[in-house]
PDB file of C-alpha atoms and ligand atoms in Angstrom:
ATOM      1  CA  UNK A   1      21.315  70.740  28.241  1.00 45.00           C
ATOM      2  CA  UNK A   2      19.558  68.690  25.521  1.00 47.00           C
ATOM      3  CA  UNK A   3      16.142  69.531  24.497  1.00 56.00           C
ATOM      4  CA  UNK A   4      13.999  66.935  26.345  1.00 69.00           C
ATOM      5  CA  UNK A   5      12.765  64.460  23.370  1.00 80.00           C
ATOM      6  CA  UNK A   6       9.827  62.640  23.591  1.00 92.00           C
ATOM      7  CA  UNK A   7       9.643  59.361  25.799  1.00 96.00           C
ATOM      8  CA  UNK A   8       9.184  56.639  23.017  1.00 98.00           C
ATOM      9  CA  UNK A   9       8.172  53.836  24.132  1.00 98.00           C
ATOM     10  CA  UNK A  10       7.586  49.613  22.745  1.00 98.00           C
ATOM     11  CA  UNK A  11       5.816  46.841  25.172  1.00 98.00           C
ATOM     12  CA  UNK A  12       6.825  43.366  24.487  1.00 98.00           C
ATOM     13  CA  UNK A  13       4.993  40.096  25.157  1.00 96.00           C
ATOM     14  CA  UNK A  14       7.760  38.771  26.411  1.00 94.00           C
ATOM     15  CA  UNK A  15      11.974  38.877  27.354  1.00 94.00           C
ATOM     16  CA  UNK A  16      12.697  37.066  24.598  1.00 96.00           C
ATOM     17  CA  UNK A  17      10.700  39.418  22.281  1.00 97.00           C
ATOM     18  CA  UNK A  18      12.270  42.703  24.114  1.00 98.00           C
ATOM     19  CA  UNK A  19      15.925  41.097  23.951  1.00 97.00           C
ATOM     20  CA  UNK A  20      15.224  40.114  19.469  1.00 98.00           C
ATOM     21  CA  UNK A  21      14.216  44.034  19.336  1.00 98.00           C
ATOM     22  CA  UNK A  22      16.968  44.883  21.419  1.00 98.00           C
ATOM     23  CA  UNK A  23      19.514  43.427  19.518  1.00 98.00           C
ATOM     24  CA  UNK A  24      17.427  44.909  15.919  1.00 98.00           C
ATOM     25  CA  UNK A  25      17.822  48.249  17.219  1.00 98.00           C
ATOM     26  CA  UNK A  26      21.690  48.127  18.413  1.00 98.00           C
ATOM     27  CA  UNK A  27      22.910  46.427  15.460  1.00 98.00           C
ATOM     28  CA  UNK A  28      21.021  49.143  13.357  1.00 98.00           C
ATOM     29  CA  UNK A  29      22.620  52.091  14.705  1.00 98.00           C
ATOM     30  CA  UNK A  30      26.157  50.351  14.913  1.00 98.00           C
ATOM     31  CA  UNK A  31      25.654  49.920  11.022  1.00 98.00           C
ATOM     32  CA  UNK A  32      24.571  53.473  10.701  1.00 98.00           C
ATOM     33  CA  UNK A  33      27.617  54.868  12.794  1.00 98.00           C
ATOM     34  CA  UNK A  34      29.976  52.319  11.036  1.00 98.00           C
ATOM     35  CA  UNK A  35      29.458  53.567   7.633  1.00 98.00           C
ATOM     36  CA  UNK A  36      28.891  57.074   8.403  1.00 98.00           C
ATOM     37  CA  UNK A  37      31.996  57.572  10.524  1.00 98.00           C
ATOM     38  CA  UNK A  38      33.868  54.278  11.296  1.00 98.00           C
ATOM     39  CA  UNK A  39      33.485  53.722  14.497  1.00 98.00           C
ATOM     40  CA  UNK A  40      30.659  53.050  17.108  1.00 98.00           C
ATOM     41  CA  UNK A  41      30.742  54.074  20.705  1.00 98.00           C
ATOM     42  CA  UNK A  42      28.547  52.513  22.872  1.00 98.00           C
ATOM     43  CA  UNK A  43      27.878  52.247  27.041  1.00 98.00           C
ATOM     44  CA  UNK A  44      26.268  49.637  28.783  1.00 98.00           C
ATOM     45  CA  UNK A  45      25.283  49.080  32.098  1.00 98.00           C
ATOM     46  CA  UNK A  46      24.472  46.226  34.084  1.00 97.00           C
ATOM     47  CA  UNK A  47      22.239  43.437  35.400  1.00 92.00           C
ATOM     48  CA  UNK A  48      19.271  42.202  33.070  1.00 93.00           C
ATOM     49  CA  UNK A  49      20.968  44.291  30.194  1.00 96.00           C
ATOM     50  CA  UNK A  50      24.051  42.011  29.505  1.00 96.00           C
ATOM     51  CA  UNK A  51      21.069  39.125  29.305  1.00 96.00           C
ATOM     52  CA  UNK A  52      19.117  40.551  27.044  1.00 96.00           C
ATOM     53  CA  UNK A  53      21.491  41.439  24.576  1.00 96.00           C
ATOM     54  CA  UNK A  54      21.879  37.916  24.198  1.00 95.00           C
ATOM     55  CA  UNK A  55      20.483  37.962  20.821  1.00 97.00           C
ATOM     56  CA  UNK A  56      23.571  39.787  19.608  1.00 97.00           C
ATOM     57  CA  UNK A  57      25.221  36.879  19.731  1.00 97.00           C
ATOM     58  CA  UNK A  58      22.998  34.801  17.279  1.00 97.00           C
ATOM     59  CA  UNK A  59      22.777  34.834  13.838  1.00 97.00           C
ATOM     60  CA  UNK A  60      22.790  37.494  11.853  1.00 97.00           C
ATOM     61  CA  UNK A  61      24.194  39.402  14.349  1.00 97.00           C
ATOM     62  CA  UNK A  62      26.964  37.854  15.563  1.00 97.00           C
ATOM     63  CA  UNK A  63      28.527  37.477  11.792  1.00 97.00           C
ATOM     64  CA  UNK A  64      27.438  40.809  10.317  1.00 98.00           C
ATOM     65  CA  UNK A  65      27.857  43.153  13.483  1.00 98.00           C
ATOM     66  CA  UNK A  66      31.731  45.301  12.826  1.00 98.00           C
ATOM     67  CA  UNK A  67      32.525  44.354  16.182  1.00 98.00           C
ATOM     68  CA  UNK A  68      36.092  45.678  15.914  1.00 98.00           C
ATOM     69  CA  UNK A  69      34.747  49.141  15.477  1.00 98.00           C
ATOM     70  CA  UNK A  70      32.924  48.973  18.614  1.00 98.00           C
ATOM     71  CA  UNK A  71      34.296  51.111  21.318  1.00 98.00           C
ATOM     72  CA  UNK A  72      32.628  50.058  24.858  1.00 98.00           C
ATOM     73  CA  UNK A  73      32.283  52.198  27.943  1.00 98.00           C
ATOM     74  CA  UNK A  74      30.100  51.247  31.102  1.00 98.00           C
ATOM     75  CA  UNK A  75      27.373  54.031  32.475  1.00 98.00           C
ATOM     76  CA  UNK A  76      27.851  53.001  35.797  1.00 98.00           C
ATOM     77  CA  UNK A  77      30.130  50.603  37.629  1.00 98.00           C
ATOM     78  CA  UNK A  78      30.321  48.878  41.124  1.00 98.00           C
ATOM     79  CA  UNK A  79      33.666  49.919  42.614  1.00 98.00           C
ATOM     80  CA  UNK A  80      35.377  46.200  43.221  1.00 98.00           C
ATOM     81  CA  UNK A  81      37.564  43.882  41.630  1.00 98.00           C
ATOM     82  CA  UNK A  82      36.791  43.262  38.103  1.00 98.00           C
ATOM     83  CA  UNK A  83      36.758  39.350  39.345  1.00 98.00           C
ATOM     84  CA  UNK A  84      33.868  40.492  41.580  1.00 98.00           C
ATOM     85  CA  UNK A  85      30.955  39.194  41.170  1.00 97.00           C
ATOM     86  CA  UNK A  86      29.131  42.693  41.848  1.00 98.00           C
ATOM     87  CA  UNK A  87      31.534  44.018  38.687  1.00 98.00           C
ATOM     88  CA  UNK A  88      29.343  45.084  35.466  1.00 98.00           C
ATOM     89  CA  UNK A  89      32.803  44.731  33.569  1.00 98.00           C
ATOM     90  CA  UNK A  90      32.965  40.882  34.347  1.00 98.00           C
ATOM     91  CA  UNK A  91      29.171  40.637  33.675  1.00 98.00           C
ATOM     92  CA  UNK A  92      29.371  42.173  30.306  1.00 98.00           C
ATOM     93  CA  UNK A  93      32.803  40.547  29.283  1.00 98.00           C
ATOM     94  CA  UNK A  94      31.481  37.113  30.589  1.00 97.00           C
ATOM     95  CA  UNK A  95      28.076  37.012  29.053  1.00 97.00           C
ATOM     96  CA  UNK A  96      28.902  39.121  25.598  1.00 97.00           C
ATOM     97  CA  UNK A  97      31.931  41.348  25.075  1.00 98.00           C
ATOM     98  CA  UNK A  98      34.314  37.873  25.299  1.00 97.00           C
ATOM     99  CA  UNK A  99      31.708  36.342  22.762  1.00 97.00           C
ATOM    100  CA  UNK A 100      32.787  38.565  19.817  1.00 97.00           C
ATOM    101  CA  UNK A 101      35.341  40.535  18.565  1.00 95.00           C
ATOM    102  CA  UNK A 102      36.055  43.622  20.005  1.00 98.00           C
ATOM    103  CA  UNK A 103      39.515  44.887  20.601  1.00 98.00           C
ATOM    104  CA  UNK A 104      40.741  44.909  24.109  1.00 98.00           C
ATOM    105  CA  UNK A 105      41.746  48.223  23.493  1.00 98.00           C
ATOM    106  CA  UNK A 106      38.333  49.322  22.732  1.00 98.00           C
ATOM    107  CA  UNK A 107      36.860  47.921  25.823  1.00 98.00           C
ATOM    108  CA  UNK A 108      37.240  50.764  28.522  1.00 98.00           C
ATOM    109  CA  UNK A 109      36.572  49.735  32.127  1.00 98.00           C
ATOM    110  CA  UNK A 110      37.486  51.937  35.328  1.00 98.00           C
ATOM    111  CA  UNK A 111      40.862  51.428  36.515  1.00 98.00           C
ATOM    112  CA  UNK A 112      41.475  48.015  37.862  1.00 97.00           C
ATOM    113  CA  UNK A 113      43.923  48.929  40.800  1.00 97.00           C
ATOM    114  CA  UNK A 114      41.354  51.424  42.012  1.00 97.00           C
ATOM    115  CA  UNK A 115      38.437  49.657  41.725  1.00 98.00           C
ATOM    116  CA  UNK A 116      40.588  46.994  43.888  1.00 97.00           C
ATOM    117  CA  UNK A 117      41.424  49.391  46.011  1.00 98.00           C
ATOM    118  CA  UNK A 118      37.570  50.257  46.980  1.00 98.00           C
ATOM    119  CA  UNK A 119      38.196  54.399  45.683  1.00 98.00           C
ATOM    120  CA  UNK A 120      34.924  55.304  44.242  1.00 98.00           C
ATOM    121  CA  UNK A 121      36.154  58.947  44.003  1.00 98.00           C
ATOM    122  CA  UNK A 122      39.462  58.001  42.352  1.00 98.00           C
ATOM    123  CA  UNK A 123      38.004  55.751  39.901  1.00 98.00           C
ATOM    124  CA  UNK A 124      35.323  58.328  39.040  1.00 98.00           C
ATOM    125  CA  UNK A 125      38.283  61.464  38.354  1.00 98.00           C
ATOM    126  CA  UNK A 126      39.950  58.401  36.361  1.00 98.00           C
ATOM    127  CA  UNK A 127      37.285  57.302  34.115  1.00 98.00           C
ATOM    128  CA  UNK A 128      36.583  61.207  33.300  1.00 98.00           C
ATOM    129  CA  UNK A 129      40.288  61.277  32.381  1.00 98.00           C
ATOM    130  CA  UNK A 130      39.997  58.150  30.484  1.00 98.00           C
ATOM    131  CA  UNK A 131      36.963  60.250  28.730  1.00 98.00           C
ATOM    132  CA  UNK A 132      38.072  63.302  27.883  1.00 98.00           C
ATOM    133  CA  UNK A 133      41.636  61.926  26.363  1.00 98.00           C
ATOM    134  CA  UNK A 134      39.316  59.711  23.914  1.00 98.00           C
ATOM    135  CA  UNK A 135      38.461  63.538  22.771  1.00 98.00           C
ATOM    136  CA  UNK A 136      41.423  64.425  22.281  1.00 98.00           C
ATOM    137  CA  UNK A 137      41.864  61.468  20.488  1.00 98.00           C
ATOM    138  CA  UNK A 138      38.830  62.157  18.555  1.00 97.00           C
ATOM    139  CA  UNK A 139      37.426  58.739  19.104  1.00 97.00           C
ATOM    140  CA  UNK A 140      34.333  60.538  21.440  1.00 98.00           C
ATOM    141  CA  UNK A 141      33.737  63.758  19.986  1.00 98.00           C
ATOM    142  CA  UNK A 142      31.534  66.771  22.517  1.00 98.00           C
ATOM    143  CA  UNK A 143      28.087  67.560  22.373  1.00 97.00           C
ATOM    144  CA  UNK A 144      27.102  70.766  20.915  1.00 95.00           C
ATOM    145  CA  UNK A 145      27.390  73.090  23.825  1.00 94.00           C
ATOM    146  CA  UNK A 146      30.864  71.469  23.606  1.00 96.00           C
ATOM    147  CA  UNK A 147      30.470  70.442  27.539  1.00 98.00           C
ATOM    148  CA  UNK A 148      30.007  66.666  27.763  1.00 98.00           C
ATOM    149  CA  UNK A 149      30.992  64.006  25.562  1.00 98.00           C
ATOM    150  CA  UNK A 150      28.313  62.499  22.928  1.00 98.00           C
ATOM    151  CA  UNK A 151      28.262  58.548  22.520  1.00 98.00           C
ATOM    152  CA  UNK A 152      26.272  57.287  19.496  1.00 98.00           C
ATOM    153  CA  UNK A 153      24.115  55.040  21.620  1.00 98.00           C
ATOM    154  CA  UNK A 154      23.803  54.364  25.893  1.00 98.00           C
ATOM    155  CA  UNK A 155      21.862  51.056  26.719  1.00 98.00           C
ATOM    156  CA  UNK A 156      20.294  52.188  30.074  1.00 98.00           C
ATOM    157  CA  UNK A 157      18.527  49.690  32.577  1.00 98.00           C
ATOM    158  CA  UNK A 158      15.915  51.328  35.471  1.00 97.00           C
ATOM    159  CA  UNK A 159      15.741  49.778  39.213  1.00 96.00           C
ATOM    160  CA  UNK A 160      12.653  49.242  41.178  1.00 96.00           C
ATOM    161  CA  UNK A 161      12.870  52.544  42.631  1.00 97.00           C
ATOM    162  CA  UNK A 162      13.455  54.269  39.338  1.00 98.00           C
ATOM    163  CA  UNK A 163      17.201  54.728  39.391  1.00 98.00           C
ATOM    164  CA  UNK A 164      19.256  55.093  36.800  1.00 98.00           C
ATOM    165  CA  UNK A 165      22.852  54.145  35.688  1.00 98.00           C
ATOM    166  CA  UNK A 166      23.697  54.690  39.972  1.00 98.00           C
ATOM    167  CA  UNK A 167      21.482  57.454  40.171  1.00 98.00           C
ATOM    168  CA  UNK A 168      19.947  56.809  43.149  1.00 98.00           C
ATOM    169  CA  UNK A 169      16.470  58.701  44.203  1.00 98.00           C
ATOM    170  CA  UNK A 170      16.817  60.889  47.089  1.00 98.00           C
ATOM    171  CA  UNK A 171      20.737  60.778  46.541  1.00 98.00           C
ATOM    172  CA  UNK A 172      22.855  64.335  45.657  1.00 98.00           C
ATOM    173  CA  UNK A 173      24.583  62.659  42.209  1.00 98.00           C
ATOM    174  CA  UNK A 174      22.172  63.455  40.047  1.00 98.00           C
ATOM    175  CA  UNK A 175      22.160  67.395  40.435  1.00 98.00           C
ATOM    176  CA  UNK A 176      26.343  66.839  39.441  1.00 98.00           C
ATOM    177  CA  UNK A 177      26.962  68.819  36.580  1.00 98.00           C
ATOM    178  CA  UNK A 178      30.386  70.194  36.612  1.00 98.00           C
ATOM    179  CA  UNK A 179      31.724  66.319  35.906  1.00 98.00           C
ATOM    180  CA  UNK A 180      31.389  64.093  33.372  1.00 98.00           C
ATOM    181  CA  UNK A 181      32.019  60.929  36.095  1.00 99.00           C
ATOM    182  CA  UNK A 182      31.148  61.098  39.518  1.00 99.00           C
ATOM    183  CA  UNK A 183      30.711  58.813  42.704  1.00 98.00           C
ATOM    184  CA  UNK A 184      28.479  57.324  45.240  1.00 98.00           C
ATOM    185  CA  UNK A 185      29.504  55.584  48.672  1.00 98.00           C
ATOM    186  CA  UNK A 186      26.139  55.065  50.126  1.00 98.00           C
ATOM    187  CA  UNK A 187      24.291  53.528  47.326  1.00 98.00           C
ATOM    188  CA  UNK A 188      20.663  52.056  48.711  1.00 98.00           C
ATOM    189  CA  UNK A 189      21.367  49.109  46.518  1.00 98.00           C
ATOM    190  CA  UNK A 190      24.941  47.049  47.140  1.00 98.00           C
ATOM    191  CA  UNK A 191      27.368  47.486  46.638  1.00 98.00           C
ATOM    192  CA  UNK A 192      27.631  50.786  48.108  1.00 98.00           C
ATOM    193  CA  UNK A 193      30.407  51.927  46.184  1.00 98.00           C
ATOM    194  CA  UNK A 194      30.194  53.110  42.797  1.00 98.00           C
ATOM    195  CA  UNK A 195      30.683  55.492  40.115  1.00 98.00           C
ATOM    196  CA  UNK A 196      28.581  56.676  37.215  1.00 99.00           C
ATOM    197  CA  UNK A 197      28.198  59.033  34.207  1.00 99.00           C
ATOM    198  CA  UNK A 198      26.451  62.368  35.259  1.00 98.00           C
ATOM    199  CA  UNK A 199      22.893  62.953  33.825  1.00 98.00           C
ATOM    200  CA  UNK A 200      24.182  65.507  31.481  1.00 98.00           C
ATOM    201  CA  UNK A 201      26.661  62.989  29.954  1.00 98.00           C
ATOM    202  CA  UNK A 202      23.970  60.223  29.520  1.00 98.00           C
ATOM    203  CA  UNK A 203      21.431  62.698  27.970  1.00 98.00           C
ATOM    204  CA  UNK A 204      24.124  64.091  25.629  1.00 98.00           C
ATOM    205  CA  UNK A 205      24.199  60.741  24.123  1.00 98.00           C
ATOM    206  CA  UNK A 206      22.465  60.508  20.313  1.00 98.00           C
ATOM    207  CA  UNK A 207      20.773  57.314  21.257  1.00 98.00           C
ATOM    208  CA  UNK A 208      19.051  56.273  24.769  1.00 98.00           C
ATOM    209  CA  UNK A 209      17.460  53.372  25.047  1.00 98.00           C
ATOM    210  CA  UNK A 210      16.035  52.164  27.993  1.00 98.00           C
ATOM    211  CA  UNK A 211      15.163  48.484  28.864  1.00 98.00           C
ATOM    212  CA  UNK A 212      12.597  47.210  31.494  1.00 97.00           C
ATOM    213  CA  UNK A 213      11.332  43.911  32.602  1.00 94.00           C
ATOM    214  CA  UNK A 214       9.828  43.720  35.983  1.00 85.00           C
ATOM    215  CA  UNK A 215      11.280  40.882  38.135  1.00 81.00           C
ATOM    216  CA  UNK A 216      10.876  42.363  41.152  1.00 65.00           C
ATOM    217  CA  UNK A 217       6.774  41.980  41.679  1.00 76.00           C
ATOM    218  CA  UNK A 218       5.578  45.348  40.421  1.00 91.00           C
ATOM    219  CA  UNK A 219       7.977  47.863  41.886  1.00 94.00           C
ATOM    220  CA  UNK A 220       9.050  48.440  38.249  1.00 95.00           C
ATOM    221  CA  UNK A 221       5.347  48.665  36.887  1.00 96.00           C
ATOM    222  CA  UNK A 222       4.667  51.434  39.431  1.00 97.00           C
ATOM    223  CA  UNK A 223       7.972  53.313  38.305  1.00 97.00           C
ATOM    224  CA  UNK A 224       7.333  53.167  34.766  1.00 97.00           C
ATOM    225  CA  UNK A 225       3.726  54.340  35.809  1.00 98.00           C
ATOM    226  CA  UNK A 226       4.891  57.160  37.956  1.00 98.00           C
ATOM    227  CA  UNK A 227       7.412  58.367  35.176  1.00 98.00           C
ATOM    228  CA  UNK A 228       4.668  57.814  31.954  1.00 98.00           C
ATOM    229  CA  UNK A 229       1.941  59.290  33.866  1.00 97.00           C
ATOM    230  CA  UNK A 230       3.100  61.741  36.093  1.00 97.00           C
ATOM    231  CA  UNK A 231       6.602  62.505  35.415  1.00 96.00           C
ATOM    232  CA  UNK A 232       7.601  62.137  38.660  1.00 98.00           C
ATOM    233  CA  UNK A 233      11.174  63.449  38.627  1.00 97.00           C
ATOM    234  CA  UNK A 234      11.827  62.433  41.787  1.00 98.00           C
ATOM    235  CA  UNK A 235      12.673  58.877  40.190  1.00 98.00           C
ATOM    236  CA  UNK A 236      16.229  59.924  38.068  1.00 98.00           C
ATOM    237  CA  UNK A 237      14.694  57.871  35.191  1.00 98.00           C
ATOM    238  CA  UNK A 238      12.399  60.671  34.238  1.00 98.00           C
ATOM    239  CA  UNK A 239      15.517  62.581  33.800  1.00 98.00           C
ATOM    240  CA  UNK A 240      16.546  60.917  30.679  1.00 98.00           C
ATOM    241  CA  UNK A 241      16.743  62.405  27.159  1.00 98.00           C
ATOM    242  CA  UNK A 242      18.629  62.403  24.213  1.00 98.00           C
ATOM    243  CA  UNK A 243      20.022  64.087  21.450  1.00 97.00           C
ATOM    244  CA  UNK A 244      17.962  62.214  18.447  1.00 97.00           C
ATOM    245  CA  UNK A 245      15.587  59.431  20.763  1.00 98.00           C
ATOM    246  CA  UNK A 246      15.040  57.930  24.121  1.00 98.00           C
ATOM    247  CA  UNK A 247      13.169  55.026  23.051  1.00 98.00           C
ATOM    248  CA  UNK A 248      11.953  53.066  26.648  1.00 98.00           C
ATOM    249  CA  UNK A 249      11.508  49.084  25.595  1.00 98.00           C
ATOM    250  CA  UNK A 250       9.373  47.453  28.210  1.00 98.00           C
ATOM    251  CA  UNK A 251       8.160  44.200  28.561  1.00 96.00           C
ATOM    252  CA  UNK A 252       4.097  43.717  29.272  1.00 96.00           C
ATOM    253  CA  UNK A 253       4.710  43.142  32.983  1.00 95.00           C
ATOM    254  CA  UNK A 254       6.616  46.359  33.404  1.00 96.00           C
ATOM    255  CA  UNK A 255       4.289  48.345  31.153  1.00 97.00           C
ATOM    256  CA  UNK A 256       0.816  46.560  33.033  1.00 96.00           C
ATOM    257  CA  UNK A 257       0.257  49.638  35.016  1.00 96.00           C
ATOM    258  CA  UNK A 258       0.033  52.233  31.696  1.00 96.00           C
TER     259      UNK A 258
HETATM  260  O1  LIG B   1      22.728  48.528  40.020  1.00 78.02           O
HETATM  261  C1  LIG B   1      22.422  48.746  38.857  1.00 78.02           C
HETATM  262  O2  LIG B   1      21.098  48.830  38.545  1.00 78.02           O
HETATM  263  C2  LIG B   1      20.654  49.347  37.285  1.00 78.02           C
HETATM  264  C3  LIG B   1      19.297  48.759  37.004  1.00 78.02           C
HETATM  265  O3  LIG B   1      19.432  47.367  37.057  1.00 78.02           O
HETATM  266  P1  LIG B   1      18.177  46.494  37.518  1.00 78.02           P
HETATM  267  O4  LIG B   1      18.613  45.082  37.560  1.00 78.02           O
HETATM  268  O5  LIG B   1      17.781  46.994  38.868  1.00 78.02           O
HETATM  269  O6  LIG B   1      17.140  46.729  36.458  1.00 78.02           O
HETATM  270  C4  LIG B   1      21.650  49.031  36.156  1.00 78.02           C
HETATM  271  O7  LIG B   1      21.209  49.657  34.957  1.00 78.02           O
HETATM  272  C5  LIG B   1      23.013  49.534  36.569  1.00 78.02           C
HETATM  273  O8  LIG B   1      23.949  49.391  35.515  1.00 78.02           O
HETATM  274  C6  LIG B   1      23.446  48.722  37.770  1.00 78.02           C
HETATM  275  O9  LIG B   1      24.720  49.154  38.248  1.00 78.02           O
END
């Protein structure tokens, strides 16, 4: 298991001042990982993420970003059509993956049929399949215990209640460490289906950045609180690490109780 780093963290005024760093610090490391290997592989997940990498898409970004060496993977995902509106697929290809060029065969989303279907548990076996041929492939190569698979940079987002990816508090997935992808049917937020990388994938990743702005009156603020002051790891968002830095960007409302 990685070595826990430290919890870095940067408060923002504002959104629109957490989404400009946001984008500084992505298109940073896809530069670095473009000229040092070729290739970048980054995971997303959903909600106010997709938003605020808006900036992305703006000048200088959007021209001087290698888009087609981009390789995109999803930390969690809701278990429904990709037409769904619940889907973090449609949310990230409708509000920034269709916006630039990445190859369609770059983009990897959980199986279409199955997500359909509503089979959390075959979606999750497929996703790790989807996985671990990329290393045979050598386009995701394994973390040093040779275990889990290392991406160059996971852009995380934390619920009220301090979950993480769909790592729910109070919920058996996050103790799963014989799988790289597993699944939830009873998530506490809807949908209830989903699936999700297992905490030792996400902290095997180089990068881990976490973004936070609290909408949702100061459930957020007393996460970050609980997980800054106390390290309470009964919220799965103290859990995260990284191989080189968890950095934690929060805006000033989610950081007003630090
Ligand atoms: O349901 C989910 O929630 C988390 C956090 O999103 P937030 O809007 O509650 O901050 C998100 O990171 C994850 O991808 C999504 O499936």
């Amino acid at each position: 298991m990685a070595e826990t780093t430290q919890r870095k963290r940067e408060v923002f005024a504002t959104k629109n001042e957490l989404s400009v760093a946001l984008a500084k610090y992505t298109a940073h490391l896809s530069a670095k990982f473009c000229k040092e290997k070729g290739i970048f592989t980054v995971v997303l997940s959903g909600c106010g993420l997709i938003d605020w990498l808006g900036k992305l898409l703006e000048s200088p970004y959007k021209e001087s970003v290698e888009w087609s060496k981009w390789h995109v993977f999803w930390v969690d995902e809701r278990v429904c059509s990709h037409e769904d509106q619940n889907s973090n697929y449609k949310l990230a290809m409708d509000g920034f993956i269709s916006k630039v060029g990445i190859p369609k065969e770059n983009i990897y989303a959980i199986d279409k049929q199955c997500a359909s279907d509503g089979d959390a548990e075959r979606c999750a076996t497929l996703y790790e399949e989807c996985l671990r041929n990329l290393v045979k492939e050598k386009i995701l190569p394994l973390c040093p215990n040779g275990q889990y698979p290392q991406f160059d940079l996971q852009l995380q987002g934390m619920g009220p209640d301090g979950h993480m990816a769909s790592l729910f508090p109070e919920r058996p997935q996050i103790k799963v460490t014989d799988k790289w992808v597993t699944h939830i049917t009873d998530s506490p937020k809807p949908p209830p289906r989903r699936i999700t990388l297992t905490l030792p994938v996400i902290n095997s990743s180089l990068y881990n950045l976490m973004a936070v702005c609290d909408d949702h009156t100061d459930q957020c603020a007393r996460s970050i609180a609980d997980i800054f002051k106390n390290n309470n790891l009964a919220l799965p968002a103290a859990h995260l690490t990284a191989q080189v830095e968890q950095m934690w960007y929060l805006d000033k409302a989610a950081a007003s109780l630090l």
